[in-house]
Coordinates of C-alpha atoms and ligand atoms in Angstrom, one line a residue:
X16 CA -14.9 7.3 14.6
X17 CA -18.5 7.0 15.6
X18 CA -19.6 9.3 12.8
X19 CA -17.5 7.3 10.3
X20 CA -19.2 4.1 11.3
X21 CA -22.7 5.7 11.5
X22 CA -22.6 7.2 8.1
X23 CA -20.7 4.4 6.4
X24 CA -17.3 5.9 5.9
X25 CA -15.0 3.4 7.7
X26 CA -15.7 0.2 9.6
X27 CA -13.5 -2.1 11.5
X28 CA -12.4 -5.0 9.2
X29 CA -14.0 -8.3 10.0
X30 CA -16.3 -6.5 12.4
X31 CA -18.7 -9.5 12.5
X32 CA -16.0 -11.6 14.0
X33 CA -14.9 -9.1 16.6
X34 CA -12.6 -7.1 14.3
X35 CA -9.0 -7.6 13.2
X36 CA -6.5 -5.2 14.8
X37 CA -4.8 -2.8 12.3
X38 CA -7.3 -3.5 9.4
X39 CA -10.1 -1.2 8.3
X40 CA -12.8 -1.4 5.6
X41 CA -14.3 1.6 3.8
X42 CA -18.1 1.8 3.6
X43 CA -20.1 3.2 0.7
X44 CA -19.2 6.8 1.5
X45 CA -15.6 6.1 2.5
X46 CA -14.9 4.1 -0.6
X47 CA -16.1 7.0 -2.8
X48 CA -14.2 9.6 -0.7
X49 CA -11.0 7.5 -1.0
X50 CA -11.5 7.0 -4.7
X51 CA -12.0 10.8 -5.1
X52 CA -8.8 11.5 -3.3
X53 CA -6.9 8.8 -5.3
X54 CA -8.3 10.0 -8.6
X55 CA -7.5 13.6 -7.7
X56 CA -3.9 12.6 -7.0
X57 CA -3.6 10.6 -10.2
X58 CA -5.0 13.5 -12.2
X59 CA -2.8 16.2 -10.6
X60 CA 0.3 13.9 -10.8
X61 CA 0.0 11.9 -14.0
X62 CA -2.6 13.5 -16.3
X63 CA -1.8 17.2 -15.6
X64 CA 1.4 17.2 -13.4
X65 CA 1.4 20.2 -11.0
X66 CA -1.3 21.9 -13.1
X67 CA 1.3 22.7 -15.8
X68 CA 3.7 24.5 -13.4
X69 CA 7.3 24.3 -14.8
X70 CA 10.1 22.5 -12.9
X71 CA 13.5 24.0 -12.1
X72 CA 15.0 26.1 -15.0
X73 CA 11.6 26.0 -16.7
X74 CA 11.9 22.2 -17.4
X75 CA 8.6 20.4 -18.1
X76 CA 7.3 18.1 -15.4
X77 CA 6.7 14.7 -17.1
X78 CA 5.2 11.8 -15.2
X79 CA 4.0 8.4 -16.4
X80 CA 1.8 5.9 -14.5
X81 CA 2.5 2.3 -13.5
X82 CA 0.7 -0.5 -11.7
X83 CA 3.0 -3.2 -10.3
X84 CA 2.4 -6.4 -8.3
X85 CA 2.0 -6.7 -4.6
X86 CA 4.2 -9.8 -4.6
X87 CA 7.6 -9.2 -6.2
X88 CA 10.6 -11.5 -6.5
X89 CA 12.0 -12.0 -3.0
X90 CA 15.4 -10.7 -4.2
X91 CA 13.8 -7.3 -4.7
X92 CA 13.5 -7.0 -0.9
X93 CA 17.0 -8.2 -0.3
X94 CA 18.3 -5.5 -2.7
X95 CA 16.1 -2.8 -1.2
X96 CA 17.4 -3.6 2.2
X97 CA 13.9 -4.5 3.6
X98 CA 14.9 -8.2 4.3
X99 CA 17.9 -7.0 6.4
X100 CA 16.9 -3.6 7.8
X101 CA 13.1 -3.3 7.7
X102 CA 13.3 -4.1 11.4
X103 CA 12.0 -2.0 14.2
X104 CA 13.8 -2.8 17.5
X105 CA 11.1 -4.2 19.8
X106 CA 10.8 -4.7 23.5
X107 CA 8.7 -7.5 25.0
X108 CA 6.9 -7.5 28.3
X109 CA 7.6 -10.8 30.2
X110 CA 4.5 -10.3 32.3
X111 CA 1.8 -9.5 29.7
X112 CA 3.6 -10.9 26.6
X113 CA 2.8 -7.6 24.9
X114 CA 5.4 -6.4 22.3
X115 CA 6.1 -2.7 21.8
X116 CA 8.2 -0.7 19.4
X117 CA 11.2 0.4 21.3
X118 CA 11.1 4.0 19.9
X119 CA 7.4 4.3 20.8
X120 CA 7.8 3.7 24.5
X121 CA 7.8 6.8 26.8
X122 CA 8.4 6.7 30.5
X123 CA 7.2 8.9 33.3
X124 CA 10.2 9.5 35.6
X125 CA 10.4 11.4 38.9
X126 CA 12.4 14.6 38.8
X127 CA 13.1 14.9 42.6
X128 CA 16.2 13.3 44.1
X129 CA 14.2 11.8 47.0
X130 CA 12.0 9.9 44.5
X131 CA 14.9 8.2 42.7
X132 CA 13.9 4.7 44.0
X133 CA 10.3 5.0 42.9
X134 CA 9.0 3.0 40.0
X135 CA 8.9 4.5 36.5
X136 CA 5.7 4.2 34.5
X137 CA 6.0 3.4 30.8
X138 CA 3.3 4.1 28.2
X139 CA 2.7 4.3 24.5
X140 CA 1.6 7.8 23.5
X141 CA -1.9 7.9 22.0
X142 CA -3.0 4.6 23.6
X143 CA -5.1 4.1 26.8
X144 CA -1.8 3.3 28.6
X145 CA -0.9 6.9 28.4
X146 CA -3.6 8.3 30.7
X147 CA -3.5 5.3 33.0
X148 CA 0.3 5.4 33.6
X149 CA 0.4 9.2 33.9
X150 CA -2.3 9.0 36.5
X151 CA -0.3 6.5 38.5
X152 CA 2.9 8.5 38.1
X153 CA 1.1 11.7 39.3
X154 CA 0.0 9.9 42.4
X155 CA 3.4 8.3 43.0
X156 CA 5.6 11.3 42.3
X157 CA 3.5 14.3 43.1
X158 CA 4.5 17.4 41.1
X159 CA 8.0 16.3 40.0
X160 CA 7.5 14.3 36.8
X161 CA 9.2 14.2 33.5
X162 CA 8.6 12.2 30.3
X163 CA 11.6 10.6 28.6
X164 CA 11.9 8.1 25.8
X165 CA 12.7 4.6 27.0
X166 CA 15.6 4.7 24.6
X167 CA 17.2 7.4 26.8
X168 CA 16.8 5.6 30.1
X169 CA 20.0 3.7 31.1
X170 CA 19.3 -0.1 30.9
X171 CA 20.4 -0.4 34.5
X172 CA 17.3 1.4 35.7
X173 CA 14.9 -0.7 33.6
X174 CA 14.3 -2.9 36.6
X175 CA 12.2 -0.1 38.0
X176 CA 10.1 0.5 34.8
X177 CA 6.5 -0.8 34.9
X178 CA 5.6 -1.7 31.3
X179 CA 2.6 0.0 29.7
X180 CA 0.2 -2.8 30.5
X181 CA 1.9 -4.5 33.4
X182 CA 1.6 -4.4 37.2
X183 CA 5.2 -5.4 38.2
X184 CA 8.3 -3.4 37.5
X185 CA 11.3 -4.8 35.5
X186 CA 9.4 -7.0 33.0
X187 CA 10.7 -5.3 29.7
X188 CA 13.3 -7.2 27.7
X189 CA 16.1 -5.5 25.9
X190 CA 15.3 -4.3 22.4
X191 CA 15.3 -7.0 19.6
X192 CA 14.8 -6.7 15.8
X193 CA 11.4 -7.7 14.3
X194 CA 10.8 -7.8 10.6
X195 CA 7.7 -5.8 9.5
X196 CA 7.1 -7.7 6.2
X197 CA 4.2 -10.1 5.9
X198 CA 5.4 -13.5 4.7
X199 CA 3.6 -15.8 2.4
X200 CA 4.4 -18.8 0.1
X201 CA 4.2 -19.0 -3.7
X202 CA 2.9 -22.3 -5.1
X203 CA 1.7 -25.5 -3.4
X204 CA 4.7 -26.8 -1.6
X205 CA 5.2 -24.0 0.9
X206 CA 8.8 -24.7 1.7
X207 CA 11.3 -22.1 2.8
X208 CA 12.4 -21.8 -0.9
X209 CA 8.9 -20.6 -1.8
X210 CA 8.8 -17.7 0.7
X211 CA 7.6 -14.3 -0.7
X212 CA 6.5 -11.1 0.9
X213 CA 3.6 -8.7 0.5
X214 CA 5.2 -5.4 -0.5
X215 CA 5.8 -3.0 2.4
X216 CA 5.9 -0.1 -0.1
X217 CA 4.9 0.5 -3.7
X218 CA 8.2 2.2 -4.5
X219 CA 10.3 -0.9 -5.3
X220 CA 8.0 -2.0 -8.1
X221 CA 8.8 1.3 -9.8
X222 CA 12.6 0.9 -9.5
X223 CA 12.4 -2.7 -10.8
X224 CA 10.5 -1.5 -13.9
X225 CA 12.6 1.6 -14.5
X226 CA 14.5 0.1 -17.4
X227 CA 11.4 -1.3 -19.1
X228 CA 9.7 2.1 -18.9
X229 CA 12.8 3.9 -20.3
X230 CA 13.1 1.3 -23.1
X231 CA 9.4 1.1 -24.0
X232 CA 8.3 4.7 -23.9
X233 CA 9.7 8.1 -25.1
X234 CA 10.4 9.5 -21.6
X235 CA 13.6 11.5 -21.1
X236 CA 15.3 12.5 -17.9
X237 CA 14.0 14.4 -15.9
X238 CA 10.8 12.4 -15.5
X239 CA 8.7 10.6 -12.9
X240 CA 6.9 7.3 -12.5
X241 CA 3.8 7.2 -10.3
X242 CA 1.7 4.5 -8.8
X243 CA -0.9 4.0 -6.2
X244 CA -1.6 0.7 -4.5
X245 CA -1.7 -1.4 -1.3
X246 CA 1.2 -1.8 1.0
X247 CA 1.4 -4.1 4.0
X248 CA 3.4 -3.7 7.2
X249 CA 3.1 -5.9 10.2
X250 CA 3.0 -2.9 12.5
X251 CA 3.6 -4.0 16.1
X252 CA 1.2 -1.5 17.7
X253 CA -1.4 -0.4 15.1
X254 CA -3.3 2.5 16.5
X255 CA -5.0 5.9 16.0
X256 CA -7.8 4.6 13.8
X257 CA -6.5 4.2 10.2
X258 CA -3.3 6.2 10.9
X259 CA -1.1 3.2 11.6
X260 CA -2.7 0.2 9.9
X261 CA -1.3 -3.1 8.8
X262 CA -2.8 -2.9 5.3
X263 CA -2.9 0.6 3.7
X264 CA -2.6 2.3 0.4
X265 CA 0.2 4.5 -0.9
X266 CA 0.5 7.1 -3.6
X267 CA 4.1 7.3 -4.7
X268 CA 6.1 9.3 -7.3
X269 CA 9.7 8.3 -8.1
X270 CA 11.1 11.3 -9.9
X271 CA 14.4 10.6 -11.8
X272 CA 16.8 13.4 -12.5
X273 CA 20.5 14.2 -13.1
X274 CA 22.4 14.2 -9.8
X275 CA 23.4 17.9 -10.3
X276 CA 19.7 18.8 -10.4
X277 CA 18.6 16.7 -7.4
X278 CA 18.5 19.5 -4.9
X279 CA 16.5 21.8 -7.2
X280 CA 13.9 19.0 -7.8
X281 CA 13.8 18.1 -4.2
X282 CA 12.9 21.7 -3.3
X283 CA 10.4 21.8 -6.2
X284 CA 8.6 18.7 -5.0
X285 CA 8.5 19.7 -1.4
X286 CA 6.7 23.0 -2.4
X287 CA 4.4 21.3 -4.9
X288 CA 3.3 18.5 -2.6
X289 CA 2.5 20.9 0.3
X290 CA 0.5 23.1 -2.2
X291 CA -1.4 20.0 -3.3
X292 CA -2.5 19.1 0.2
X293 CA -3.6 22.7 0.7
X294 CA -5.6 22.6 -2.6
X295 CA -7.7 19.7 -1.3
X296 CA -8.7 21.7 1.8
X297 CA -6.0 21.1 4.4
X298 CA -4.9 24.7 4.4
X299 CA -4.2 26.4 7.7
X300 CA -2.4 25.8 11.0
X301 CA -3.0 22.0 10.9
X302 CA -0.6 21.4 8.0
X303 CA 3.1 21.9 8.0
X304 CA 6.3 20.7 6.3
X305 CA 9.1 19.6 8.5
X306 CA 12.7 18.9 7.4
X307 CA 13.9 15.7 9.1
X308 CA 17.0 16.0 11.3
X309 CA 20.1 14.0 10.3
X310 CA 19.4 11.4 13.1
X311 CA 16.0 10.6 11.6
X312 CA 17.1 10.0 8.0
X313 CA 16.6 6.6 6.5
X314 CA 19.7 4.6 5.5
X315 CA 19.3 5.5 1.8
X316 CA 18.9 9.3 2.5
X317 CA 21.9 10.0 4.7
X318 CA 24.0 11.6 1.9
X319 CA 21.2 13.3 0.0
X320 CA 19.7 16.8 -0.1
X321 CA 17.3 15.7 2.7
X322 CA 13.9 14.4 3.6
X323 CA 10.9 16.5 4.5
X324 CA 7.7 15.3 6.1
X325 CA 4.4 16.9 5.3
X326 CA 2.5 16.6 8.5
X327 CA -1.0 17.1 9.7
X328 CA -2.1 17.9 13.3
X329 CA -4.5 15.1 14.0
X330 CA -6.7 15.2 17.1
X331 CA -4.7 12.3 18.5
X332 CA -1.3 13.9 17.8
X333 CA -2.3 17.4 19.0
X334 CA -0.3 19.5 19.8
X335 CA 2.1 17.4 17.8
X336 CA 1.8 16.4 14.1
X337 CA 1.7 13.1 12.2
X338 CA 3.2 12.4 8.8
X339 CA 0.9 12.1 5.8
X340 CA 3.6 12.3 3.1
X341 CA 7.4 12.0 3.0
X342 CA 9.5 13.8 0.3
X343 CA 12.9 12.1 0.2
X344 CA 16.0 12.6 -1.9
X345 CA 17.0 8.9 -2.2
X346 CA 20.1 9.7 -4.4
X347 CA 20.9 6.7 -6.6
X348 CA 20.5 4.2 -3.7
X349 CA 17.7 2.1 -5.3
X350 CA 18.9 1.9 -8.9
X351 CA 22.5 1.2 -7.7
X352 CA 21.4 -1.6 -5.5
X353 CA 19.1 -3.2 -8.1
X354 CA 21.8 -2.9 -10.7
X355 CA 24.2 -4.7 -8.4
X356 CA 21.8 -7.5 -7.2
X357 CA 20.2 -8.1 -10.7
X358 CA 23.5 -7.8 -12.5
X359 CA 21.9 -5.5 -15.1
X360 CA 23.0 -2.0 -16.0
X361 CA 20.4 0.6 -15.1
X362 CA 22.4 3.6 -16.2
X363 CA 20.7 6.2 -18.3
X364 CA 22.2 7.5 -21.5
X365 CA 21.6 11.2 -21.7
X366 CA 22.2 12.4 -25.3
X367 CA 21.8 16.0 -24.4
X368 CA 24.7 16.1 -21.8
X369 CA 28.5 15.7 -21.9
X370 CA 31.1 17.4 -23.9
X371 CA 30.0 19.8 -26.7
X372 CA 30.9 18.5 -30.2
X373 CA 32.0 20.5 -33.2
X374 CA 28.6 19.9 -34.9
X375 CA 26.8 21.7 -31.9
X376 CA 25.6 18.4 -30.5
X377 CA 26.7 16.6 -27.3
X378 CA 28.8 13.5 -26.8
X379 CA 26.3 12.2 -24.3
X380 CA 26.6 11.2 -20.6
X381 CA 25.9 7.9 -19.0
X382 CA 24.8 8.1 -15.3
X383 CA 22.6 6.6 -12.6
X384 CA 19.8 9.0 -12.1
X385 CA 19.0 10.4 -8.7
X386 CA 15.6 10.0 -7.3
X387 CA 13.2 12.4 -5.5
X388 CA 10.4 10.4 -3.9
X389 CA 7.2 12.1 -2.7
X390 CA 5.5 9.2 -1.0
X391 CA 2.0 9.8 0.4
X392 CA -0.4 7.6 2.4
X393 CA -4.0 7.5 0.9
X394 CA -5.5 6.3 4.2
X395 CA -3.8 8.9 6.2
X396 CA -4.8 11.5 3.6
X397 CA -8.5 10.4 3.9
X398 CA -8.2 10.6 7.7
X399 CA -6.7 14.1 7.6
X400 CA -9.5 15.2 5.3
X401 CA -12.1 13.8 7.6
X402 CA -10.5 15.3 10.7
X403 CA -10.2 18.7 9.0
X404 CA -13.9 18.5 7.8
X405 CA -15.3 17.3 11.2
X406 CA -17.1 20.3 12.8
X407 CA -19.2 20.4 16.0
X408 CA -21.8 23.1 16.1
X409 CA -24.7 22.7 18.6
X410 CA -26.7 25.4 16.8
X411 CA -27.0 23.4 13.6
X412 CA -29.7 20.8 12.7
X413 CA -26.8 18.3 12.9
X414 CA -24.5 19.0 15.9
X415 CA -21.8 17.2 14.0
X416 CA -21.1 17.8 10.3
X417 CA -18.4 17.2 7.8
X418 CA -17.3 20.3 5.8
X419 CA -15.6 18.1 3.1
X420 CA -14.1 19.9 0.1
X421 CA -16.8 19.6 -2.6
X422 CA -14.3 18.0 -5.0
X423 CA -13.8 15.2 -2.6
X424 CA -17.3 14.9 -1.1
X425 CA -18.7 11.4 -1.9
X426 CA -22.2 12.8 -2.2
X427 CA -22.1 15.7 -4.5
X428 CA -25.8 16.8 -4.0
X429 CA -29.1 15.6 -2.6
X430 CA -32.5 16.2 -4.0
X431 CA -35.6 16.1 -1.7
X432 CA -39.4 16.5 -2.2
X433 CA -40.5 18.6 0.8
X434 CA -43.4 16.3 1.4
X435 CA -44.4 13.1 -0.3
X436 CA -47.5 14.4 -2.1
X437 CA -48.8 16.5 -4.9
X438 CA -46.3 16.4 -7.8
X439 CA -43.3 16.9 -5.6
X440 CA -41.8 13.4 -5.6
X441 CA -42.2 13.2 -9.4
X442 CA -40.5 16.5 -9.9
X443 CA -37.7 15.7 -7.5
X444 CA -37.2 12.3 -9.1
X445 CA -36.8 13.9 -12.5
X446 CA -34.3 16.4 -11.1
X447 CA -32.4 13.6 -9.4
X448 CA -32.2 11.7 -12.7
X449 CA -30.9 14.7 -14.5
X450 CA -28.2 15.4 -11.9
X451 CA -27.2 11.8 -11.8
X452 CA -26.7 11.7 -15.5
X453 CA -24.5 14.7 -15.4
X454 CA -22.5 14.3 -12.1
X455 CA -22.7 10.6 -11.2
X456 CA -19.1 10.1 -12.5
X457 CA -17.9 12.4 -9.7
X458 CA -19.9 10.9 -6.8
X459 CA -23.3 10.0 -5.5
X460 CA -26.4 12.1 -6.1
X461 CA -28.9 11.2 -3.4
X462 CA -32.7 11.2 -3.5
X463 CA -34.5 11.0 -0.2
X464 CA -38.2 11.4 0.5
X465 CA -38.3 10.0 4.1
X466 CA -38.3 11.8 7.4
X467 CA -38.7 15.5 8.2
X468 CA -36.8 17.9 6.0
X469 CA -34.7 19.0 9.0
X470 CA -33.6 15.4 9.6
X471 CA -32.7 15.0 5.9
X472 CA -30.5 18.1 5.9
X473 CA -28.9 16.9 9.1
X474 CA -28.1 13.5 7.6
X475 CA -26.6 15.1 4.5
X476 CA -24.5 17.5 6.7
X477 CA -23.1 14.5 8.6
X478 CA -22.3 12.8 5.3
X479 CA -20.5 16.0 4.0
X480 CA -22.9 16.6 1.1
X481 CA -22.2 20.2 0.0
X482 CA -25.6 21.1 -1.6
X483 CA -29.2 20.0 -1.2
X484 CA -32.1 21.0 -3.5
X485 CA -35.7 20.8 -2.2
X486 CA -38.8 20.7 -4.4
X487 CA -41.7 22.3 -2.5
X488 CA -45.2 23.7 -3.0
X489 CA -43.9 26.8 -4.7
X490 CA -42.1 24.7 -7.4
X491 CA -45.3 23.9 -9.2
X492 CA -46.2 27.6 -9.3
X493 CA -42.9 29.3 -10.4
X494 CA -40.6 26.4 -11.3
X495 CA -38.0 27.2 -8.6
X496 CA -36.5 25.0 -5.9
X497 CA -34.6 25.7 -2.6
X498 CA -30.9 25.4 -2.9
X499 CA -29.1 24.9 0.5
X500 CA -25.4 25.4 1.2
X501 CA -24.0 23.0 3.8
X502 CA -21.4 25.3 5.2
X503 CA -23.5 28.4 5.7
X504 CA -26.8 26.6 6.1
X505 CA -28.2 29.4 3.9
X506 CA -31.0 28.8 1.4
X507 CA -31.8 30.6 -1.8
X508 CA -34.4 30.0 -4.5
X509 CA -33.1 29.1 -7.9
X510 CA -34.8 28.1 -11.2
X511 CA -35.4 24.3 -11.5
X512 CA -33.8 24.3 -14.9
X513 CA -30.7 26.0 -13.5
X514 CA -29.9 23.5 -10.8
X515 CA -27.5 21.4 -12.9
X516 CA -25.5 24.4 -13.9
X517 CA -25.6 25.9 -10.4
X518 CA -24.1 22.6 -9.1
X519 CA -21.6 22.3 -12.0
X520 CA -20.3 25.9 -11.4
X521 CA -19.8 25.2 -7.7
X522 CA -18.1 21.9 -8.1
X523 CA -15.8 23.3 -10.8
X524 CA -14.8 26.2 -8.5
X525 CA -13.7 23.8 -5.8
Ligands
ATP17 P1 5.9 6.2 10.1 O1 7.2 6.8 10.5 O2 4.7 6.9 10.5 O3 5.9 4.7 10.4 P2 7.1 6.0 7.6 O4 8.1 7.1 7.6 O5 7.6 4.6 7.8 O6 5.9 6.3 8.5 P3 7.0 5.8 4.7 O7 7.8 4.6 4.7 O8 7.7 7.1 4.4 O9 6.3 6.0 6.2 O10 5.7 5.7 3.9 C1 5.1 6.7 3.1 C2 3.7 7.0 3.6 O11 3.0 5.8 3.7 C3 3.6 7.7 4.9 O12 3.8 9.1 4.8 C4 2.2 7.4 5.4 O13 1.3 8.3 4.9 C5 2.0 6.0 4.8 N1 2.1 5.0 5.8 C6 3.3 4.4 6.2 N2 3.0 3.5 7.2 C7 1.7 3.4 7.3 C8 0.8 2.7 8.2 N3 1.2 1.7 9.0 N4 -0.6 2.9 8.1 C9 -1.0 3.9 7.2 N5 -0.2 4.6 6.4 C10 1.1 4.4 6.4

């Protein structure tokens, strides 16, 4: 977090006014890193879906893009179930007035019989309350200690539970529902009739426009609609840096297919999405795909082929993992509910299915498509990329560096004059202009003539810049420069007029 602030990746939102809990701003490098990840997703999903890999039975993977509004008709959220069920059961603390998500509260309980009357210490994993309450529990119980979810503790014993931030036992209320949608008003009068919500997910905008997309384009089932955009959730305990924020960005695909093919497409997308995260540098033990158990499934996914979470082992979840993308078979839940609430048929007429006719054609079949939804978080993706890239190495000029995948790195290259004299600054400025013209569309090209060369390399290592080129005394003699590779720290001399190609080849390879 300190490096992110120091180098201009991520700042606390409204920092000047003491910050706003659950909101984060992206600085110059963070904004470009986020854009690079979003652009990469859009390219690999919409422009060249899955790099041309065929879907089940060799079918093409067709996806079109969409950009829908943050504020939708309030009935959208009634139909989707968010008004009714987008509730997390919450518990309140009567002593501190703090509110916690019921399923996030864990409790240290004594294991020994003799300790049965002792207090229990509740905490929220990943917050300061965890260490504090564990320490108190260790002191109170000695060796015999177990951690159980509050949900598994009989309510009769809650009078012995000390809430995460409280001093007295028995201050937690029973769980109550709390809606996570941000409320606003449309128009000037601001009465209850004007209530609207900031979308808690981008998905519903896609379902609501499904019919228009089918009617106005030449898409045929199977096909997908993709969009990226902001989503808002009034998370009760935002935490772990950007991982659980109140305003965040999603990258979602709704892939529509015939019900008989849903399982095959679900498996296809699970594999493809895992491969995608690997392709941007999250390969290794820190990435996994996990099939959700039946108890975890959302209301719309109970009868489907399943839901899998693509998870990353963040430093704050270690040894556990945190979700970066969910791949869910939503069956026809969304189209069916909008069809009912909007009283408009959303069935798809598939001319290539149904009974075979004498002329070799088909009678056609009318059905509600099933949906496979790969839903990723852009902010969680950026955070995973940053965590994966963060390296500590005391032997380097910068003891902390970011080994960002070159395709995502916000600074693609830096050009330095070794010293600010002779013709070095002029030559490096010319090289900088040439590289900027060629690569500026992909990220920043830096030019820096200040401080010692070691300090400049260290700064670029911290910013995750993969390549540096230094113009020195030898350049004037033999028209070569030093090229330095961030990951190995190794330097080689290359011809000045080859620098652009050298960089181009390396960025294309990544
Ligand atoms: P969680 O269980 O962690 O609350 P979720 O299962 O509710 O997440 P989804 O509704 O499936 O999340 O949303 C899809 C994606 O949106 C998630 O995989 C995640 O990357 C992202 N996301 C969801 N909530 C947040 C949040 N509060 N902050 C940042 N990203 C989020």
